[in-house]
Amino acid sequence: MILSDRNSMFSPHLPLGDQQSAPWYGKDIISVKQFTKEDLEYVFEVAHEMRVMVERIGTFDLLKGKILANLFYEPSTRTASSFTAAMERLGGSVIPINEVKYSSVAKGESLPDTVRSLECYSDVIVLRHPEVGASELAAKYASKPIINGGDGVGEHPTQALLDLFTIFEEQEEVNGLTVTMLGDLKNGRTVHSLSRLLSLYEVRLNYVSPDILRMPPEIVGELDEKGIPQREFTSLEEPLPDTDVLYATRVQKERFEDPDEYEKVKGSYIISPQTMRVAKEDMTLMHPLPRVGEISMELDDDPRAAYFRQMEYGMYVRMALLAMVLGKA
Ligand code: CP
């Protein structure tokens, strides 16, 4: 594609105001269940265009004048900063509430009142919250789009979208792949969302976890109904040689009520250069990060280690999502 001037790739779509007929205009992004395969193709096409534009010109004014409120009740490095970077690369600006204890939440303000306040000053809100269903609740009260940045052990839809985009970028095709998910599959919202998205394709899924951290039965049942072959293991040894994508996750200390239970399972899996000797030469190693010892730093230069590229892809996907819900894509 030849881009002759700023925003030229969007010129057929660019109105003077928001394009209210755009299919995702004004919509909330709460769950991956909202996305069809065609929607995913569209998101990835726009994300790819965003990547081209960032590589060519860095920052451009597609969302000039728009404001994002980043409302984070839980810690975040990647989700918060990549949404900030995405908005700023598109010419918009950000209200960062990354530490709710310094906001009126600390005075007891409810989630509905907090989002109703923030939408007075912003056009879109990204919400991370420790409770499952918080984004859905926020969306009920807000008239501006709510994007779920992770709701407790529930879902992390924008992470799953960037994970799938990463798989397409690294493997070129998703149909036919064997994807192995490893670690805390009970509490890991990223694997809950990603497994659901992958079920739109012809994949085989392996789940490797300690017994107390298995993939929730409702997700296994949901995918079973769709005919997705799923196998469970407690060791990586058997599934690794046939794996095309290994998706590692950390054991989520903050979700354990009993610290002794955490101590029993922390460090259950450590992927090292030794582990990777039996893995395919062209497989992809992913992790949503942060890692707390699951992947040895010695692997960072292995071409199969995609977790830092995965983070960068996240910004392009989030640029696409912001443009879509604000009617500019
Ligand atoms: N992957 C992810 O959600 O990272 P953060 O917790 O740093 O946002």
Tab-separated table of C-alpha atoms and ligand atoms in Angstrom:
chain	number	residue	atom	x	y	z
A	1	MET	CA	0.000	0.000	0.000
A	2	ILE	CA	1.272	3.474	-0.882
A	3	LEU	CA	0.498	6.067	1.742
A	4	SER	CA	0.811	9.444	0.124
A	5	ASP	CA	-0.172	11.603	3.071
A	6	ARG	CA	-1.121	11.448	6.729
A	7	ASN	CA	-4.290	9.428	7.311
A	8	SER	CA	-4.543	8.570	3.616
A	9	MET	CA	-5.283	4.926	4.367
A	10	PHE	CA	-8.415	6.010	6.135
A	11	SER	CA	-9.507	8.573	3.577
A	12	PRO	CA	-12.370	6.507	2.106
A	13	HIS	CA	-13.801	6.181	5.609
A	14	LEU	CA	-12.853	9.467	7.194
A	15	PRO	CA	-15.818	11.711	7.869
A	16	LEU	CA	-15.630	15.159	9.382
A	17	GLY	CA	-17.111	13.856	12.647
A	18	ASP	CA	-17.505	10.350	14.024
A	19	GLN	CA	-18.748	7.792	11.559
A	20	GLN	CA	-21.865	6.658	13.347
A	21	SER	CA	-22.637	3.954	10.815
A	22	ALA	CA	-19.313	2.192	11.506
A	23	PRO	CA	-20.189	-1.240	12.929
A	24	TRP	CA	-18.231	-0.845	16.184
A	25	TYR	CA	-19.032	2.827	16.737
A	26	GLY	CA	-19.999	3.467	20.369
A	27	LYS	CA	-19.826	-0.208	21.324
A	28	ASP	CA	-18.433	-1.634	24.558
A	29	ILE	CA	-15.770	-4.342	24.383
A	30	ILE	CA	-16.521	-6.610	27.321
A	31	SER	CA	-15.946	-10.190	26.140
A	32	VAL	CA	-14.344	-12.054	23.258
A	33	LYS	CA	-17.750	-13.661	22.763
A	34	GLN	CA	-18.751	-10.449	20.934
A	35	PHE	CA	-16.324	-11.203	18.067
A	36	THR	CA	-17.033	-13.286	14.985
A	37	LYS	CA	-14.269	-14.527	12.697
A	38	GLU	CA	-15.114	-11.713	10.280
A	39	ASP	CA	-14.804	-9.163	13.106
A	40	LEU	CA	-11.369	-10.562	13.945
A	41	GLU	CA	-10.240	-10.248	10.334
A	42	TYR	CA	-11.383	-6.632	10.400
A	43	VAL	CA	-9.621	-5.831	13.700
A	44	PHE	CA	-6.386	-7.403	12.453
A	45	GLU	CA	-6.587	-5.607	9.122
A	46	VAL	CA	-6.938	-2.262	10.913
A	47	ALA	CA	-4.190	-3.237	13.408
A	48	HIS	CA	-1.909	-4.057	10.494
A	49	GLU	CA	-2.614	-0.649	8.954
A	50	MET	CA	-1.860	0.968	12.312
A	51	ARG	CA	1.486	-0.801	12.368
A	52	VAL	CA	2.291	0.468	8.873
A	53	MET	CA	1.382	4.007	9.877
A	54	VAL	CA	3.392	3.918	13.113
A	55	GLU	CA	6.419	2.556	11.249
A	56	ARG	CA	6.044	5.259	8.584
A	57	ILE	CA	5.147	8.352	10.569
A	58	GLY	CA	4.978	7.436	14.258
A	59	THR	CA	2.032	9.574	15.336
A	60	PHE	CA	-0.982	10.782	13.359
A	61	ASP	CA	-4.192	12.651	14.089
A	62	LEU	CA	-6.957	10.116	13.579
A	63	LEU	CA	-8.297	10.622	17.133
A	64	LYS	CA	-7.221	14.222	17.619
A	65	GLY	CA	-9.402	15.833	20.269
A	66	LYS	CA	-10.551	12.489	21.713
A	67	ILE	CA	-9.865	11.592	25.347
A	68	LEU	CA	-9.393	8.162	26.886
A	69	ALA	CA	-9.912	7.581	30.625
A	70	ASN	CA	-7.696	4.741	31.853
A	71	LEU	CA	-9.372	3.506	35.060
A	72	PHE	CA	-7.275	0.813	36.741
A	73	TYR	CA	-8.289	-0.718	40.095
A	74	GLU	CA	-5.507	-3.338	39.725
A	75	PRO	CA	-1.827	-2.918	38.791
A	76	SER	CA	-0.831	-2.911	35.136
A	77	THR	CA	2.228	-2.136	33.068
A	78	ARG	CA	1.304	-3.299	29.569
A	79	THR	CA	-2.450	-2.768	29.299
A	80	ALA	CA	-2.392	0.720	30.826
A	81	SER	CA	0.696	1.947	29.011
A	82	SER	CA	-0.158	0.400	25.631
A	83	PHE	CA	-3.625	2.000	25.683
A	84	THR	CA	-1.944	5.302	26.586
A	85	ALA	CA	0.591	4.885	23.779
A	86	ALA	CA	-2.181	3.838	21.363
A	87	MET	CA	-4.277	6.927	22.137
A	88	GLU	CA	-1.299	9.277	21.941
A	89	ARG	CA	-0.055	7.776	18.660
A	90	LEU	CA	-3.533	8.498	17.278
A	91	GLY	CA	-3.322	12.131	18.383
A	92	GLY	CA	-5.667	11.824	21.379
A	93	SER	CA	-4.991	12.264	25.069
A	94	VAL	CA	-5.421	10.256	28.267
A	95	ILE	CA	-6.749	10.751	31.808
A	96	PRO	CA	-4.694	8.232	33.782
A	97	ILE	CA	-6.265	6.835	36.961
A	98	ASN	CA	-3.806	4.066	37.558
A	99	GLU	CA	-3.864	4.265	41.326
A	100	VAL	CA	-7.480	4.475	42.447
A	101	LYS	CA	-6.487	5.121	46.049
A	102	TYR	CA	-5.688	8.679	44.993
A	103	SER	CA	-9.124	9.098	43.383
A	104	SER	CA	-12.547	9.434	45.010
A	105	VAL	CA	-12.805	5.627	44.965
A	106	ALA	CA	-10.816	5.863	48.221
A	107	LYS	CA	-13.704	7.906	49.679
A	108	GLY	CA	-16.110	5.107	48.854
A	109	GLU	CA	-17.359	6.213	45.442
A	110	SER	CA	-19.111	3.369	43.603
A	111	LEU	CA	-18.032	2.021	40.220
A	112	PRO	CA	-21.203	3.317	38.456
A	113	ASP	CA	-20.652	6.827	39.843
A	114	THR	CA	-16.949	6.724	38.976
A	115	VAL	CA	-17.575	5.825	35.317
A	116	ARG	CA	-20.451	8.321	35.062
A	117	SER	CA	-18.066	11.000	36.333
A	118	LEU	CA	-15.208	10.038	34.014
A	119	GLU	CA	-17.406	9.954	30.935
A	120	CYS	CA	-18.165	13.639	31.490
A	121	TYR	CA	-14.519	14.271	30.599
A	122	SER	CA	-13.710	11.489	28.146
A	123	ASP	CA	-14.900	9.671	25.024
A	124	VAL	CA	-13.966	6.112	25.988
A	125	ILE	CA	-13.038	4.325	29.244
A	126	VAL	CA	-10.678	1.378	29.700
A	127	LEU	CA	-11.475	-0.394	32.973
A	128	ARG	CA	-9.439	-2.944	34.909
A	129	HIS	CA	-11.139	-4.254	38.034
A	130	PRO	CA	-10.644	-7.199	40.421
A	131	GLU	CA	-14.273	-8.375	40.162
A	132	VAL	CA	-15.675	-10.550	37.390
A	133	GLY	CA	-18.435	-8.663	35.580
A	134	ALA	CA	-17.217	-5.179	36.602
A	135	SER	CA	-16.937	-3.998	32.981
A	136	GLU	CA	-20.413	-5.235	32.195
A	137	LEU	CA	-21.731	-3.329	35.219
A	138	ALA	CA	-19.822	-0.190	34.202
A	139	ALA	CA	-21.194	-0.473	30.667
A	140	LYS	CA	-24.743	-0.577	32.031
A	141	TYR	CA	-24.280	2.850	33.575
A	142	ALA	CA	-21.982	4.521	31.047
A	143	SER	CA	-23.125	6.004	27.762
A	144	LYS	CA	-19.564	6.135	26.374
A	145	PRO	CA	-17.798	2.895	25.297
A	146	ILE	CA	-16.276	0.757	28.067
A	147	ILE	CA	-13.319	-1.464	27.153
A	148	ASN	CA	-12.643	-4.346	29.539
A	149	GLY	CA	-8.945	-4.216	30.497
A	150	GLY	CA	-9.297	-7.341	32.663
A	151	ASP	CA	-12.064	-8.207	35.162
A	152	GLY	CA	-10.730	-10.386	37.976
A	153	VAL	CA	-10.445	-14.012	36.876
A	154	GLY	CA	-13.035	-13.383	34.154
A	155	GLU	CA	-11.838	-12.077	30.791
A	156	HIS	CA	-9.145	-9.930	29.214
A	157	PRO	CA	-10.536	-9.521	25.695
A	158	THR	CA	-8.032	-7.001	24.323
A	159	GLN	CA	-5.163	-9.253	25.470
A	160	ALA	CA	-6.744	-12.218	23.668
A	161	LEU	CA	-7.112	-10.136	20.500
A	162	LEU	CA	-3.446	-9.154	20.601
A	163	ASP	CA	-2.498	-12.756	21.398
A	164	LEU	CA	-4.362	-13.998	18.340
A	165	PHE	CA	-2.867	-11.213	16.216
A	166	THR	CA	0.561	-12.366	17.455
A	167	ILE	CA	-0.184	-15.964	16.434
A	168	PHE	CA	-1.178	-14.802	12.939
A	169	GLU	CA	1.950	-12.635	12.663
A	170	GLU	CA	4.287	-15.375	13.911
A	171	GLN	CA	2.686	-18.502	12.417
A	172	GLU	CA	0.761	-16.944	9.471
A	173	GLU	CA	-2.167	-19.368	9.926
A	174	VAL	CA	-4.186	-20.483	12.934
A	175	ASN	CA	-6.111	-23.414	11.464
A	176	GLY	CA	-4.268	-26.656	12.083
A	177	LEU	CA	-2.201	-25.404	15.032
A	178	THR	CA	-1.683	-27.155	18.346
A	179	VAL	CA	-1.728	-24.553	21.110
A	180	THR	CA	-0.528	-25.510	24.592
A	181	MET	CA	-1.518	-23.307	27.539
A	182	LEU	CA	0.620	-23.655	30.636
A	183	GLY	CA	0.440	-22.467	34.241
A	184	ASP	CA	-2.448	-20.950	36.169
A	185	LEU	CA	-5.333	-21.823	33.892
A	186	LYS	CA	-7.889	-21.446	36.686
A	187	ASN	CA	-7.195	-17.795	37.491
A	188	GLY	CA	-5.603	-16.644	34.235
A	189	ARG	CA	-8.145	-14.450	32.477
A	190	THR	CA	-5.921	-14.266	29.393
A	191	VAL	CA	-6.191	-18.011	28.768
A	192	HIS	CA	-9.949	-17.912	29.349
A	193	SER	CA	-10.387	-15.297	26.637
A	194	LEU	CA	-7.782	-16.736	24.248
A	195	SER	CA	-9.166	-20.295	24.349
A	196	ARG	CA	-12.607	-18.921	23.474
A	197	LEU	CA	-11.230	-16.931	20.536
A	198	LEU	CA	-9.208	-19.905	19.300
A	199	SER	CA	-12.361	-22.013	19.288
A	200	LEU	CA	-13.448	-20.062	16.192
A	201	TYR	CA	-10.650	-21.899	14.333
A	202	GLU	CA	-9.614	-25.506	13.759
A	203	VAL	CA	-7.119	-25.882	16.581
A	204	ARG	CA	-6.117	-28.511	19.125
A	205	LEU	CA	-5.693	-27.257	22.689
A	206	ASN	CA	-3.505	-28.733	25.429
A	207	TYR	CA	-3.812	-27.517	29.018
A	208	VAL	CA	-0.830	-28.024	31.337
A	209	SER	CA	-1.335	-27.052	34.976
A	210	PRO	CA	-1.110	-28.237	38.566
A	211	ASP	CA	-4.274	-30.081	39.528
A	212	ILE	CA	-5.662	-27.153	41.574
A	213	LEU	CA	-5.157	-24.686	38.695
A	214	ARG	CA	-6.940	-26.517	35.869
A	215	MET	CA	-8.890	-24.745	33.126
A	216	PRO	CA	-12.418	-24.026	34.492
A	217	PRO	CA	-14.896	-26.771	33.512
A	218	GLU	CA	-17.345	-24.248	32.015
A	219	ILE	CA	-14.722	-23.200	29.455
A	220	VAL	CA	-13.740	-26.806	28.685
A	221	GLY	CA	-17.446	-27.627	28.269
A	222	GLU	CA	-18.045	-24.598	26.044
A	223	LEU	CA	-15.185	-25.578	23.722
A	224	ASP	CA	-16.187	-29.238	23.820
A	225	GLU	CA	-19.582	-28.293	22.410
A	226	LYS	CA	-17.794	-26.576	19.541
A	227	GLY	CA	-15.849	-29.774	18.811
A	228	ILE	CA	-12.420	-28.446	19.841
A	229	PRO	CA	-10.060	-31.314	20.809
A	230	GLN	CA	-8.751	-30.557	24.329
A	231	ARG	CA	-6.310	-32.548	26.473
A	232	GLU	CA	-5.143	-31.938	30.033
A	233	PHE	CA	-1.689	-32.640	31.481
A	234	THR	CA	0.233	-31.879	34.650
A	235	SER	CA	3.626	-31.987	32.882
A	236	LEU	CA	4.799	-30.245	29.701
A	237	GLU	CA	6.932	-33.212	28.660
A	238	GLU	CA	4.344	-35.087	26.576
A	239	PRO	CA	2.631	-32.191	24.702
A	240	LEU	CA	5.684	-29.986	24.038
A	241	PRO	CA	7.173	-31.759	20.972
A	242	ASP	CA	3.882	-31.406	19.029
A	243	THR	CA	3.176	-27.854	20.154
A	244	ASP	CA	3.090	-24.990	17.613
A	245	VAL	CA	2.300	-22.244	20.131
A	246	LEU	CA	3.229	-22.506	23.796
A	247	TYR	CA	1.351	-19.909	25.862
A	248	ALA	CA	2.891	-19.700	29.343
A	249	THR	CA	1.278	-17.863	32.258
A	250	ARG	CA	2.336	-17.022	35.802
A	251	VAL	CA	0.699	-18.472	38.896
A	252	GLN	CA	-1.456	-15.578	40.105
A	253	LYS	CA	-0.468	-15.083	43.746
A	254	GLU	CA	-3.047	-12.319	44.252
A	255	ARG	CA	-5.937	-14.727	43.549
A	256	PHE	CA	-5.024	-17.191	46.339
A	257	GLU	CA	-6.903	-16.963	49.645
A	258	ASP	CA	-4.423	-19.337	51.322
A	259	PRO	CA	-0.743	-18.321	50.892
A	260	ASP	CA	0.315	-21.936	51.669
A	261	GLU	CA	-1.585	-23.134	48.589
A	262	TYR	CA	0.325	-20.602	46.475
A	263	GLU	CA	3.643	-21.781	47.914
A	264	LYS	CA	2.793	-25.357	46.861
A	265	VAL	CA	2.305	-24.504	43.195
A	266	LYS	CA	4.530	-21.468	42.530
A	267	GLY	CA	7.419	-22.356	40.291
A	268	SER	CA	5.633	-25.483	39.018
A	269	TYR	CA	6.971	-24.874	35.488
A	270	ILE	CA	10.186	-23.223	34.375
A	271	ILE	CA	10.855	-23.072	30.648
A	272	SER	CA	14.611	-23.018	30.010
A	273	PRO	CA	16.866	-23.554	26.955
A	274	GLN	CA	17.024	-27.195	28.095
A	275	THR	CA	13.192	-27.477	27.999
A	276	MET	CA	13.094	-25.964	24.507
A	277	ARG	CA	15.460	-28.550	23.017
A	278	VAL	CA	12.537	-30.870	22.229
A	279	ALA	CA	10.281	-28.065	20.957
A	280	LYS	CA	9.730	-27.485	17.223
A	281	GLU	CA	12.197	-25.168	15.475
A	282	ASP	CA	9.363	-22.981	14.165
A	283	MET	CA	7.143	-22.946	17.230
A	284	THR	CA	6.171	-19.717	19.008
A	285	LEU	CA	6.660	-19.107	22.732
A	286	MET	CA	4.240	-16.529	24.155
A	287	HIS	CA	3.484	-15.063	27.589
A	288	PRO	CA	1.096	-12.196	28.444
A	289	LEU	CA	3.676	-10.992	31.009
A	290	PRO	CA	4.584	-10.194	33.728
A	291	ARG	CA	6.634	-13.372	34.147
A	292	VAL	CA	7.764	-14.402	37.597
A	293	GLY	CA	10.218	-17.125	36.722
A	294	GLU	CA	8.182	-19.285	34.275
A	295	ILE	CA	10.449	-18.419	31.349
A	296	SER	CA	14.187	-18.214	31.863
A	297	MET	CA	15.762	-14.933	30.669
A	298	GLU	CA	18.304	-17.079	28.799
A	299	LEU	CA	15.522	-17.747	26.279
A	300	ASP	CA	14.909	-14.098	25.420
A	301	ASP	CA	17.220	-14.216	22.382
A	302	ASP	CA	15.719	-17.462	21.063
A	303	PRO	CA	13.874	-16.522	17.826
A	304	ARG	CA	10.902	-18.581	19.036
A	305	ALA	CA	10.460	-16.281	22.067
A	306	ALA	CA	7.741	-13.892	20.904
A	307	TYR	CA	6.663	-12.292	24.198
A	308	PHE	CA	8.274	-8.905	23.618
A	309	ARG	CA	6.994	-8.740	20.023
A	310	GLN	CA	3.584	-9.749	21.452
A	311	MET	CA	3.609	-6.601	23.625
A	312	GLU	CA	4.345	-4.370	20.653
A	313	TYR	CA	1.542	-5.986	18.615
A	314	GLY	CA	-0.706	-5.088	21.553
A	315	MET	CA	-0.356	-1.395	20.874
A	316	TYR	CA	-1.422	-1.781	17.213
A	317	VAL	CA	-4.440	-3.889	18.191
A	318	ARG	CA	-5.452	-1.349	20.850
A	319	MET	CA	-5.060	1.491	18.339
A	320	ALA	CA	-7.441	-0.406	16.058
A	321	LEU	CA	-9.980	-0.955	18.843
A	322	LEU	CA	-9.940	2.692	19.923
A	323	ALA	CA	-10.406	3.849	16.332
A	324	MET	CA	-13.261	1.360	15.879
A	325	VAL	CA	-15.303	2.277	18.969
A	326	LEU	CA	-14.783	5.983	18.279
A	327	GLY	CA	-16.095	5.590	14.732
A	328	LYS	CA	-12.865	6.331	12.901
A	329	ALA	CA	-12.146	2.931	11.347
B	1	CP	N1	-0.667	-8.723	30.028
B	1	CP	C1	-1.120	-7.799	30.911
B	1	CP	O1	-2.322	-7.618	31.105
B	1	CP	O2	-0.134	-7.109	31.523
B	1	CP	P1	-0.369	-5.955	32.603
B	1	CP	O3	-0.976	-6.618	33.836
B	1	CP	O4	0.988	-5.383	32.864
B	1	CP	O5	-1.333	-4.965	32.017
